[in-house]
Each structure stands twice: as structure tokens, then as C-alpha cells.
Short mmCIF file of C-alpha atoms in Angstrom, two decimals:
data_model
loop_
_atom_site.label_atom_id
_atom_site.label_comp_id
_atom_site.label_asym_id
_atom_site.label_seq_id
_atom_site.Cartn_x
_atom_site.Cartn_y
_atom_site.Cartn_z
CA MET A 1 0.19 0.16 -0.08
CA ASN A 2 1.43 3.20 -0.86
CA THR A 3 -1.34 5.63 0.41
CA GLN A 4 -0.79 9.42 -0.78
CA PHE A 5 -1.95 11.73 0.87
CA ASN A 6 3.10 20.34 10.77
CA THR A 7 5.95 40.91 22.28
CA PHE A 8 3.67 43.22 23.73
CA LYS A 9 4.35 45.04 26.90
CA THR A 10 5.69 43.20 30.02
CA PHE A 11 2.03 42.43 31.30
CA SER A 12 0.77 41.12 27.89
CA ALA A 13 3.89 38.98 27.22
CA ALA A 14 3.66 37.39 30.82
CA ALA A 15 -0.08 36.79 30.12
CA ILE A 16 0.53 35.08 26.67
CA LEU A 17 3.39 33.08 28.33
CA GLY A 18 1.25 32.05 30.82
CA LEU A 19 -1.38 30.88 28.51
CA GLY A 20 1.32 28.94 26.55
CA VAL A 21 2.62 27.17 29.94
CA THR A 22 -1.05 26.24 30.58
CA PHE A 23 -1.51 24.78 27.19
CA GLN A 24 1.67 22.78 27.23
CA ALA A 25 0.90 21.53 30.99
CA SER A 26 -2.41 20.28 29.55
CA ALA A 27 -1.52 19.50 25.84
CA ALA A 28 -0.49 15.63 26.78
CA PRO A 29 -3.25 14.05 28.58
CA LEU A 30 -2.93 10.07 29.36
CA PHE A 31 -4.31 7.53 26.81
CA THR A 32 -4.35 3.68 27.08
CA VAL A 33 -3.06 1.46 24.41
CA ASP A 34 -3.91 -2.32 23.89
CA PRO A 35 -1.10 -3.46 21.77
CA THR A 36 -2.35 -6.98 21.85
CA VAL A 37 -4.77 -6.28 18.89
CA PHE A 38 -1.55 -6.48 16.82
CA SER A 39 0.97 -8.26 19.05
CA SER A 40 0.82 -11.71 20.22
CA GLY A 41 3.54 -11.31 22.59
CA ALA A 42 2.57 -8.00 24.26
CA PRO A 43 1.65 -8.57 27.91
CA GLY A 44 -1.30 -6.30 28.09
CA THR A 45 -2.44 -2.66 28.01
CA PHE A 46 -0.14 0.28 28.86
CA THR A 47 -0.59 3.96 29.66
CA ALA A 48 1.31 6.74 27.59
CA ASP A 49 1.11 10.46 26.83
CA GLN A 50 3.08 10.71 23.44
CA LEU A 51 4.04 8.39 20.44
CA SER A 52 7.28 9.31 19.00
CA GLY A 53 9.13 8.43 15.61
CA SER A 54 10.86 9.65 12.73
CA ALA A 55 9.35 11.13 9.45
CA SER A 56 10.52 11.52 5.78
CA THR A 57 8.75 14.13 3.64
CA LEU A 58 8.93 15.18 -0.08
CA VAL A 59 7.78 18.96 -0.49
CA THR A 60 6.97 19.87 -4.14
CA LEU A 61 7.30 23.68 -4.70
CA ASP A 62 5.14 25.55 -7.13
CA THR A 63 7.08 28.84 -7.50
CA VAL A 64 4.43 30.24 -9.71
CA ALA A 65 1.62 29.92 -7.29
CA ASN A 66 3.83 30.21 -4.38
CA THR A 67 2.68 27.07 -2.43
CA GLY A 68 3.98 23.63 -1.66
CA VAL A 69 2.81 20.18 -1.27
CA GLY A 70 4.31 17.82 1.32
CA GLN A 71 3.78 14.08 1.44
CA GLY A 72 5.40 11.33 3.44
CA TRP A 73 5.32 9.10 6.52
CA ILE A 74 5.94 8.97 10.18
CA ASN A 75 7.18 5.65 11.43
CA PHE A 76 6.38 5.59 15.31
CA THR A 77 9.02 3.68 17.13
CA SER A 78 8.22 4.38 20.75
CA PHE A 79 5.77 5.52 23.40
CA THR A 80 6.44 8.05 26.19
CA ASN A 81 4.60 8.63 29.47
CA GLY A 82 5.60 11.81 31.73
CA GLY A 83 8.97 12.00 29.73
CA SER A 84 9.86 8.49 30.26
CA PRO A 85 9.95 6.03 27.49
CA VAL A 86 7.29 2.98 27.72
CA LEU A 87 9.64 0.09 27.78
CA SER A 88 9.75 -2.05 24.29
CA ASN A 89 8.99 -5.29 26.43
CA VAL A 90 5.68 -3.50 27.41
CA SER A 91 4.77 -2.02 24.21
CA TYR A 92 6.32 -4.44 21.86
CA VAL A 93 6.06 -1.85 19.10
CA GLY A 94 8.68 -2.63 16.48
CA PHE A 95 9.25 -6.16 18.20
CA ASP A 96 6.28 -7.79 16.52
CA TRP A 97 3.94 -5.09 15.40
CA GLN A 98 4.50 -1.61 13.89
CA MET A 99 2.38 1.71 13.72
CA TRP A 100 2.73 4.55 11.13
CA ALA A 101 1.25 7.60 9.89
CA GLU A 102 0.92 8.50 6.08
CA PHE A 103 0.09 12.19 5.40
CA ILE A 104 -0.28 14.98 2.83
CA TYR A 105 -0.18 18.69 3.47
CA THR A 106 -0.12 22.07 1.55
CA VAL A 107 1.68 25.14 2.71
CA ALA A 108 2.24 28.78 1.79
CA PRO A 109 4.17 31.70 2.79
CA GLN A 110 2.83 33.31 5.88
CA ASN A 111 3.79 36.66 4.40
CA PRO A 112 2.35 36.51 0.77
CA ALA A 113 5.61 38.84 -0.28
CA ASP A 114 7.98 35.86 0.64
CA SER A 115 8.82 33.42 -2.00
CA ILE A 116 8.12 29.77 -0.90
CA GLY A 117 11.29 27.73 0.06
CA PRO A 118 13.22 26.50 2.92
CA GLY A 119 13.89 29.13 5.78
CA VAL A 120 10.53 30.68 5.09
CA ASN A 121 7.89 31.06 7.70
CA LEU A 122 5.00 28.84 6.26
CA ALA A 123 1.45 28.57 7.17
CA MET A 124 -0.20 25.11 6.76
CA THR A 125 -3.27 25.37 4.57
CA SER A 126 -4.35 21.71 4.70
CA LEU A 127 -3.25 18.49 6.45
CA ASP A 128 -4.84 15.10 6.06
CA PHE A 129 -3.24 12.01 7.83
CA GLN A 130 -4.08 8.47 8.65
CA PHE A 131 -2.77 6.41 11.44
CA TRP A 132 -2.09 2.53 10.62
CA GLY A 133 -0.96 -0.49 12.42
CA ALA A 134 -0.06 -4.03 11.35
CA SER A 135 1.28 -7.30 13.00
CA GLY A 136 4.60 -8.29 12.05
CA THR A 137 7.85 -6.24 11.36
CA ASP A 138 8.00 -6.48 7.45
CA VAL A 139 6.38 -2.99 6.90
CA GLN A 140 8.92 -1.33 4.79
CA PHE A 141 9.51 2.43 4.86
CA THR A 142 11.29 3.92 1.98
CA PRO A 143 12.77 7.42 2.58
CA ASN A 144 14.10 9.95 0.49
CA SER A 145 17.98 9.93 0.40
CA VAL A 146 20.32 12.69 -0.49
CA ASN A 147 21.07 11.49 -3.70
CA ASP A 148 17.63 9.99 -4.60
CA ILE A 149 15.06 12.71 -4.10
CA VAL A 150 11.72 10.79 -4.47
CA THR A 151 8.28 10.51 -2.73
CA PRO A 152 8.67 8.61 0.57
CA THR A 153 6.71 5.23 0.37
CA VAL A 154 5.11 2.58 2.87
CA ASP A 155 5.17 -0.81 1.44
CA THR A 156 2.87 -3.43 3.38
CA SER A 157 3.18 -6.30 0.91
CA GLY A 158 5.64 -8.41 2.98
CA ALA A 159 4.74 -11.79 3.75
CA GLY A 160 5.15 -10.95 7.57
CA VAL A 161 2.61 -8.46 7.62
CA SER A 162 -0.71 -9.29 8.50
CA ASN A 163 -3.74 -7.91 10.26
CA LEU A 164 -3.28 -4.33 8.60
CA GLN A 165 -5.73 -1.98 10.16
CA LEU A 166 -6.62 1.68 9.70
CA ILE A 167 -6.61 3.11 13.49
CA GLY A 168 -7.69 6.75 12.85
CA GLN A 169 -7.41 9.59 10.77
CA GLY A 170 -7.53 13.53 11.00
CA SER A 171 -7.29 16.88 9.28
CA LEU A 172 -5.83 20.30 10.02
CA ILE A 173 -7.22 22.87 12.25
CA ASP A 174 -4.13 25.08 12.38
CA GLY A 175 -0.37 24.75 11.95
CA VAL A 176 2.92 26.36 10.80
CA ILE A 177 6.32 25.25 9.47
CA GLU A 178 9.04 27.77 10.67
CA PRO A 179 12.93 28.05 10.82
CA THR A 180 14.72 26.89 13.74
CA SER A 181 18.07 28.29 15.23
CA GLN A 182 19.70 25.07 13.89
CA GLY A 183 19.09 25.97 10.23
CA GLY A 184 16.15 23.60 9.93
CA ASN A 185 12.51 23.84 10.59
CA ALA A 186 9.81 22.90 13.07
CA LEU A 187 6.47 21.61 12.08
CA ASN A 188 3.81 22.20 14.40
CA ALA A 189 0.25 21.59 14.03
CA TYR A 190 -3.14 20.47 15.79
CA SER A 191 -5.68 18.69 13.82
CA SER A 192 -8.97 16.79 14.36
CA TYR A 193 -8.70 13.23 15.18
CA SER A 194 -11.03 10.27 15.16
CA ASN A 195 -10.65 6.47 15.62
CA THR A 196 -12.20 4.00 13.39
CA ALA A 197 -14.22 1.41 15.05
CA PHE A 198 -11.03 -0.86 15.18
CA GLY A 199 -8.96 2.15 16.63
CA ASN A 200 -11.35 2.09 19.30
CA THR A 201 -9.96 -1.34 20.32
CA PHE A 202 -6.50 -0.08 20.14
CA PHE A 203 -6.56 3.22 21.89
CA ILE A 204 -9.18 1.96 24.36
CA GLU A 205 -9.06 4.98 26.99
CA PRO A 206 -10.41 7.53 27.32
CA THR A 207 -13.95 6.67 25.89
CA PRO A 208 -14.92 8.72 23.77
CA PHE A 209 -11.21 9.20 22.52
CA TYR A 210 -9.86 12.53 22.10
CA ASP A 211 -10.74 14.36 19.06
CA ILE A 212 -7.54 16.68 18.72
CA ALA A 213 -4.20 15.47 17.63
CA PHE A 214 -0.86 17.44 18.02
CA ASN A 215 2.18 16.97 16.53
CA ASP A 216 5.69 18.66 16.69
CA PHE A 217 8.55 17.61 14.46
CA ASN A 218 12.17 19.10 13.87
CA ASN A 219 15.24 18.83 12.02
CA THR A 220 18.19 20.66 11.19
CA SER A 221 20.00 22.10 8.26
CA GLN A 222 21.76 18.83 7.34
CA GLN A 223 18.14 17.03 7.15
CA ILE A 224 16.79 19.40 4.29
CA VAL A 225 18.06 18.97 0.91
CA GLN A 226 16.79 20.91 -1.97
CA ASP A 227 17.08 20.11 -5.60
CA GLY A 228 15.07 22.36 -7.93
CA ASN A 229 11.43 22.52 -6.82
CA LEU A 230 11.76 19.40 -4.75
CA VAL A 231 12.83 19.48 -1.03
CA ARG A 232 13.75 16.31 1.12
CA ILE A 233 13.03 16.60 4.66
CA VAL A 234 13.77 14.23 7.44
CA SER A 235 12.54 15.05 11.11
CA THR A 236 11.88 13.50 14.39
CA GLY A 237 9.02 14.36 16.70
CA ALA A 238 5.91 13.21 18.62
CA VAL A 239 2.23 13.16 18.51
CA ASP A 240 -0.09 13.73 21.60
CA PHE A 241 -3.90 14.25 21.94
CA ASN A 242 -6.36 16.34 23.63
CA GLY A 243 -10.14 17.16 23.05
CA VAL A 244 -9.98 20.92 23.64
CA PRO A 245 -8.90 23.04 20.80
CA VAL A 246 -5.73 25.31 21.19
CA PRO A 247 -6.00 29.03 20.73
CA THR A 248 -4.20 30.03 17.55
CA PRO A 249 -1.27 32.57 17.68
CA ALA A 250 -3.87 35.18 16.74
CA THR A 251 -6.19 34.22 19.26
CA LEU A 252 -3.49 34.47 21.90
CA ALA A 253 -2.41 37.72 20.64
CA LEU A 254 -6.06 39.03 21.10
CA MET A 255 -6.49 37.52 24.37
CA GLY A 256 -3.20 39.21 25.43
CA LEU A 257 -4.40 42.66 24.25
CA GLY A 258 -7.50 42.02 26.04
CA LEU A 259 -5.76 41.30 29.20
CA LEU A 260 -3.54 44.32 28.82
CA GLY A 261 -6.64 46.52 28.33
CA LEU A 262 -7.93 45.17 31.49
CA SER A 263 -4.73 45.86 33.22
CA PHE A 264 -4.89 49.41 31.99
CA THR A 265 -8.42 50.11 32.97
CA SER A 266 -7.50 48.59 36.51
CA TRP A 267 -4.48 51.04 36.84
CA ARG A 268 -6.56 53.97 35.68
CA ARG A 269 -9.29 53.10 38.42
CA ARG A 270 -6.69 52.73 41.12
CA ALA A 271 -4.78 56.02 39.78
CA GLY A 272 -8.11 57.91 39.94
#
């Protein structure tokens, strides 16, 4: 299967920072996984707050339309709970079962006056993804390479692959891809998410399951290669879940201004 398819004045800055801290503290609630639906060796269910892995993406730039299309996969290789890894002898992921995501997204410069390309602040204009799982360890993930910039693919035709199942899917709510101090970029997006009927037997708690997925993937300058209008991206990161939409940067800014106004009004009253 090759399915086609992330400063105001001191008071307002502190207010926005406080909102950000609150969001981060509540952005990774716990969920319970039952790997036995894929794994014959897993001892039972486990609890986590993130699933982590590596991603390979090919972005095709359209310099005339000033847009880009990214397509690829995430190979999930571990789960985390409170910053500590869920041991492989508990999750069994990569031992006798595999989990991955396949995705496609579109981007455009945040500033329409900028020309699309690496190093430019980008807004995600769409994102669609699917979470898959399978028994066995013969799913093959073909990435881009420095000398072979092609669309990353997922091959599930191996003889040892069985019980291939769609776990869930989602689409973009809001997201950005922005340059980092390491010369790479950071994809941060939050999306709608829903389990399939099978997915409810895999992600078994909470019920109903979270309806928002967050992803955060980063790389360095060495992990981005451009050849004409094609850009190869390799990154690592994590996905977690929540059920409460996160304020967009614009909403946070408006909230910060509102808080600043309240502070100013309060000061005026005290001064009077």
C-alpha cells in the first residue's frame, strides 16, 4: 500500500506566556493502548501520553502559485509517559508489530510577499493523515535519500505483514512550519482526530477518545536537501492528543491585548 496523501509590553507578554505554559501542561493527557490487537507477545495494556518517531517528507514547490505540497510518512517507534519511555517489553512496538502515519499537506508563506522555500515562515493550509498498524515487522518505509529525492513510500506487501488496520485519521485545524536556530525547521500543527471502529479497540481509553491530535516535528539544516522545486525533509518528533482546541497565535495575541486592556483599566481606576 502506498497511500498518498506540521511582544507586547511586560504584562501582556507574561499573560501570553502564562497561557502557553497552561496549554503545554494540559496538551499531553494520558491515553491507554492495547497492543495485543496487533501483538501476540505484548503482556497487556499500557498508558502513555505521546507516541514518537521519525518522518520522511517530500515537498514539491510551485514557485508560480507560491505554494507547496508535502507528502510522506511517520514511523512510530516508541511511546512515552511523563517524559519516560514505555519499555519495548511492554509496548512491543517494533518487536512484533508496527505503527505509522501517512500524510499529505499544503503550505504557503505566512507573508505573501515571501517566496516559498526552505527558511521561510510557512502556514499550513491543509493537512490530512491516517494512522495505521499491522502485525509483524515487515512493513518497509522507503525514505528520501540525499542522492535520490523521491516520494517517501510505505510498503505493506511483505509476507510477514498481517492484520493491517486503519486506526484513525484527522485533518488540519491550524499549523505552521517555521525556521529554527539550527538552520532546519519545526512543524507544529493541531488537527481533528477520530478513531475508526478498530481504533477504539487499540486506543481504549478515554472513551470517547480525544478528538484533537498535536504533532511537533523538528530537524536541522543537514536534514533538508533541495533539488530544484523538490525538497527532501527528514525529521523527528512526537504526537499527542487532547479534546480541547488550542488557541491559535492570533487568538492568543487578541487575548493578550484584552488582558493588557483590563490591566490598564484597573490601573486607571486605582490612579483615579
